[in-house]
PDB file of C-alpha atoms in Angstrom:
ATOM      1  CA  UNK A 346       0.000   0.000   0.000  1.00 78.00           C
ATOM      2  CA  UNK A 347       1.333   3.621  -0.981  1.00 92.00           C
ATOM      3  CA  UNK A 348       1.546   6.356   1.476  1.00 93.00           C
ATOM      4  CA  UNK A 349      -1.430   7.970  -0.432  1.00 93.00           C
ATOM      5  CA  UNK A 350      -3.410   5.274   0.001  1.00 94.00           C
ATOM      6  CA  UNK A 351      -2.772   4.647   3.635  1.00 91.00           C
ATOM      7  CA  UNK A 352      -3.076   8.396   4.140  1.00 94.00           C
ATOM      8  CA  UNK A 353      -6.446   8.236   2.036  1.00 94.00           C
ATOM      9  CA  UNK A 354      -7.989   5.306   4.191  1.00 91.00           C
ATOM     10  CA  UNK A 355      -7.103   6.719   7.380  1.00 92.00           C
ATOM     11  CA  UNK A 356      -8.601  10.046   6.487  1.00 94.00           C
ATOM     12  CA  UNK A 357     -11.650   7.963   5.850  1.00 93.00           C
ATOM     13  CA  UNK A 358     -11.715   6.184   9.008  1.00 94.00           C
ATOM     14  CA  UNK A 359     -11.146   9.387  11.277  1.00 95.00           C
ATOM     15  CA  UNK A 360     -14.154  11.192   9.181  1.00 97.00           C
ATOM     16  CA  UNK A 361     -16.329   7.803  10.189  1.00 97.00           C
ATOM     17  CA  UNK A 362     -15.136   8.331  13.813  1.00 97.00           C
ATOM     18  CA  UNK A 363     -16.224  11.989  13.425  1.00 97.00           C
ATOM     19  CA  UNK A 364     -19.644  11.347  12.123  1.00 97.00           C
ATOM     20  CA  UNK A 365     -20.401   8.471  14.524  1.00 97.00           C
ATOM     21  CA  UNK A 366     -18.910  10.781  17.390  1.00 96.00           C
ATOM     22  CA  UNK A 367     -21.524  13.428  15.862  1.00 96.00           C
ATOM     23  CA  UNK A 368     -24.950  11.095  15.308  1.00 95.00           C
ATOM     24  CA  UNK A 369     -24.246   9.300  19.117  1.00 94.00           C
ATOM     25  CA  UNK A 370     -24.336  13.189  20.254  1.00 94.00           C
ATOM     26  CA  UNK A 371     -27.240  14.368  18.544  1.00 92.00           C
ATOM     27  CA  UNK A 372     -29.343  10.773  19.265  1.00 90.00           C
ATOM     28  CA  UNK A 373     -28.810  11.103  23.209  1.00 89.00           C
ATOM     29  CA  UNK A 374     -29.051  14.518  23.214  1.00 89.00           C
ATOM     30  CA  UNK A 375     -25.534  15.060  25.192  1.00 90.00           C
ATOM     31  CA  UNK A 376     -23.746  18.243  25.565  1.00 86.00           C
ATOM     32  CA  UNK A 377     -20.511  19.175  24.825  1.00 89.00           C
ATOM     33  CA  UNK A 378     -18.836  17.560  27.789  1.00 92.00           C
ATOM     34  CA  UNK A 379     -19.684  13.940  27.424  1.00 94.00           C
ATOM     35  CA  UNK A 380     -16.706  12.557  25.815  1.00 96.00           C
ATOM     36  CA  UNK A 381     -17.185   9.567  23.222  1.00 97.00           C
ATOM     37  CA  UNK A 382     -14.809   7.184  21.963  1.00 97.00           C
ATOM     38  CA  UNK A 383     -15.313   5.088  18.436  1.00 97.00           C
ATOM     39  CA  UNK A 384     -13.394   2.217  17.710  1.00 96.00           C
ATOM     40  CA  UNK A 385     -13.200  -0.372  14.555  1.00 95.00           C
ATOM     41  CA  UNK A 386     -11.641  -3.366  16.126  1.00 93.00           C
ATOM     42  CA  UNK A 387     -11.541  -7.269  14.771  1.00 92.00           C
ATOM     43  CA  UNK A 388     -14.317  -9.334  16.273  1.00 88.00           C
ATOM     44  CA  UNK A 389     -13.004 -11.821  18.683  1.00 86.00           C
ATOM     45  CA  UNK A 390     -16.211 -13.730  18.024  1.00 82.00           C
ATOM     46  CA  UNK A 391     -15.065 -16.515  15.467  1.00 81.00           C
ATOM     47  CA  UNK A 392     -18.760 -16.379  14.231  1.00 83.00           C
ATOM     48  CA  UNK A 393     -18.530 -12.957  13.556  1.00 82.00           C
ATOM     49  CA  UNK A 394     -17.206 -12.467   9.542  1.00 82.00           C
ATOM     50  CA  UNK A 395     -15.655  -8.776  10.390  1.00 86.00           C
ATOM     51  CA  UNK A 396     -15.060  -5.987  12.440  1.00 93.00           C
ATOM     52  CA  UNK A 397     -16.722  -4.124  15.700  1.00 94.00           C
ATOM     53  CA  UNK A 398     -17.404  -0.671  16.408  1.00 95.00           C
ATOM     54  CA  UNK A 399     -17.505  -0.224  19.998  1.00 95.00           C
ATOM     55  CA  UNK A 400     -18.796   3.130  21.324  1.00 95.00           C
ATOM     56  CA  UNK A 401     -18.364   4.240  24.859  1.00 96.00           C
ATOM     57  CA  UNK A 402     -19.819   7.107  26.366  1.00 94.00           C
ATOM     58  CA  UNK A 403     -18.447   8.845  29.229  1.00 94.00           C
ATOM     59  CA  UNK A 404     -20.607  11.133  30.899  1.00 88.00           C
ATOM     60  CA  UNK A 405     -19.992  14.699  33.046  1.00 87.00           C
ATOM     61  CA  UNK A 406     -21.207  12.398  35.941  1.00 87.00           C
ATOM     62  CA  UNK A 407     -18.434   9.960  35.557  1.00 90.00           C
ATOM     63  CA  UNK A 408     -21.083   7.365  34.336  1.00 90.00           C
ATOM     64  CA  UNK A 409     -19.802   4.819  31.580  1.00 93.00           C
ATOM     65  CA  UNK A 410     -22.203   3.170  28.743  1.00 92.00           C
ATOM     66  CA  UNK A 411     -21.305   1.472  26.159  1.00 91.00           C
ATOM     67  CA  UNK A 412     -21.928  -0.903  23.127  1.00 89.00           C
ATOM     68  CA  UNK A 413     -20.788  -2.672  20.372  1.00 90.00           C
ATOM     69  CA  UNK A 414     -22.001  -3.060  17.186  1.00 91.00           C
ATOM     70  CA  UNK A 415     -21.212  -6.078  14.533  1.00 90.00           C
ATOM     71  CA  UNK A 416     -20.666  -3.363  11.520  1.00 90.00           C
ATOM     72  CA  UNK A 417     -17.478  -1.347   9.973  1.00 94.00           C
ATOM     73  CA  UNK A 418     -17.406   1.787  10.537  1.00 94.00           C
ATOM     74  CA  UNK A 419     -18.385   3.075   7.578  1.00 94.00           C
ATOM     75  CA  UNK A 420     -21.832   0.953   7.170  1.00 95.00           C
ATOM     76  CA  UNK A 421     -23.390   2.439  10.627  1.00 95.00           C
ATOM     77  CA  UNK A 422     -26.387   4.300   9.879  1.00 95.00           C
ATOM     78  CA  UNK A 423     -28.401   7.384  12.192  1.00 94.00           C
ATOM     79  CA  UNK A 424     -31.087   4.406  11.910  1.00 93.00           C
ATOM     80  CA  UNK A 425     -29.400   1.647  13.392  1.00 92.00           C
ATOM     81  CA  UNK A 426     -28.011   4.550  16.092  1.00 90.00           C
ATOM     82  CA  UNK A 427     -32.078   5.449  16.728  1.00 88.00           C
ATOM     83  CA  UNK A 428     -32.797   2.160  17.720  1.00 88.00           C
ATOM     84  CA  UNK A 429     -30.082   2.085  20.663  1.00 83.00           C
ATOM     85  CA  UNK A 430     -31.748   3.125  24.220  1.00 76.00           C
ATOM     86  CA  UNK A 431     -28.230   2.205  26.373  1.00 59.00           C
ATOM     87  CA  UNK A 432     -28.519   5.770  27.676  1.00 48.00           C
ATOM     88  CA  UNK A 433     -32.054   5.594  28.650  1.00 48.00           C
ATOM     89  CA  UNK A 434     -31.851   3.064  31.580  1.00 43.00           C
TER      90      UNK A 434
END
């Protein structure tokens, strides 16, 4: 892999991490100060046929949530982010 392709692939992956960070912030309605962490990891599921986004939420109160979900990156949807209620309970 050239270095334009590795930088053009990572670009990708931090705008992914951007968005995600962005529809997780508008779907919970959190402020500014809840940090939240993306991460595309390999499934450690052998049954699982590719990566995991895991998404943790840390809140102003020091509370942690978080969840994974069986999808790159780049294939999570606002939809499949509306169905989530981990912050609700």
């Amino acid at each position: 892999m050239s270095l334009a392709q590795a930088l053009r692939q990572r670009s990708a992956e931090l705008w992914h991490v951007q968005r995600i960070k962005r529809l997780v912030r508008d779907r919970f309605d959190l402020g500014p100060h809840a940090l939240i962490r993306v991460e595309q990891m390999p499934c450690k599921d052998g049954l699982c046929p590719g990566p995991v986004t895991q998404i943790t939420v840390l809140s102003v109160a020091l509370t942690r949530r978080s969840f994974a979900l069986h999808r790159p990156l780049a294939a999570i949807t606002a939809a499949e982010l509306a169905e989530l209620d981990f912050l609700d309970s």
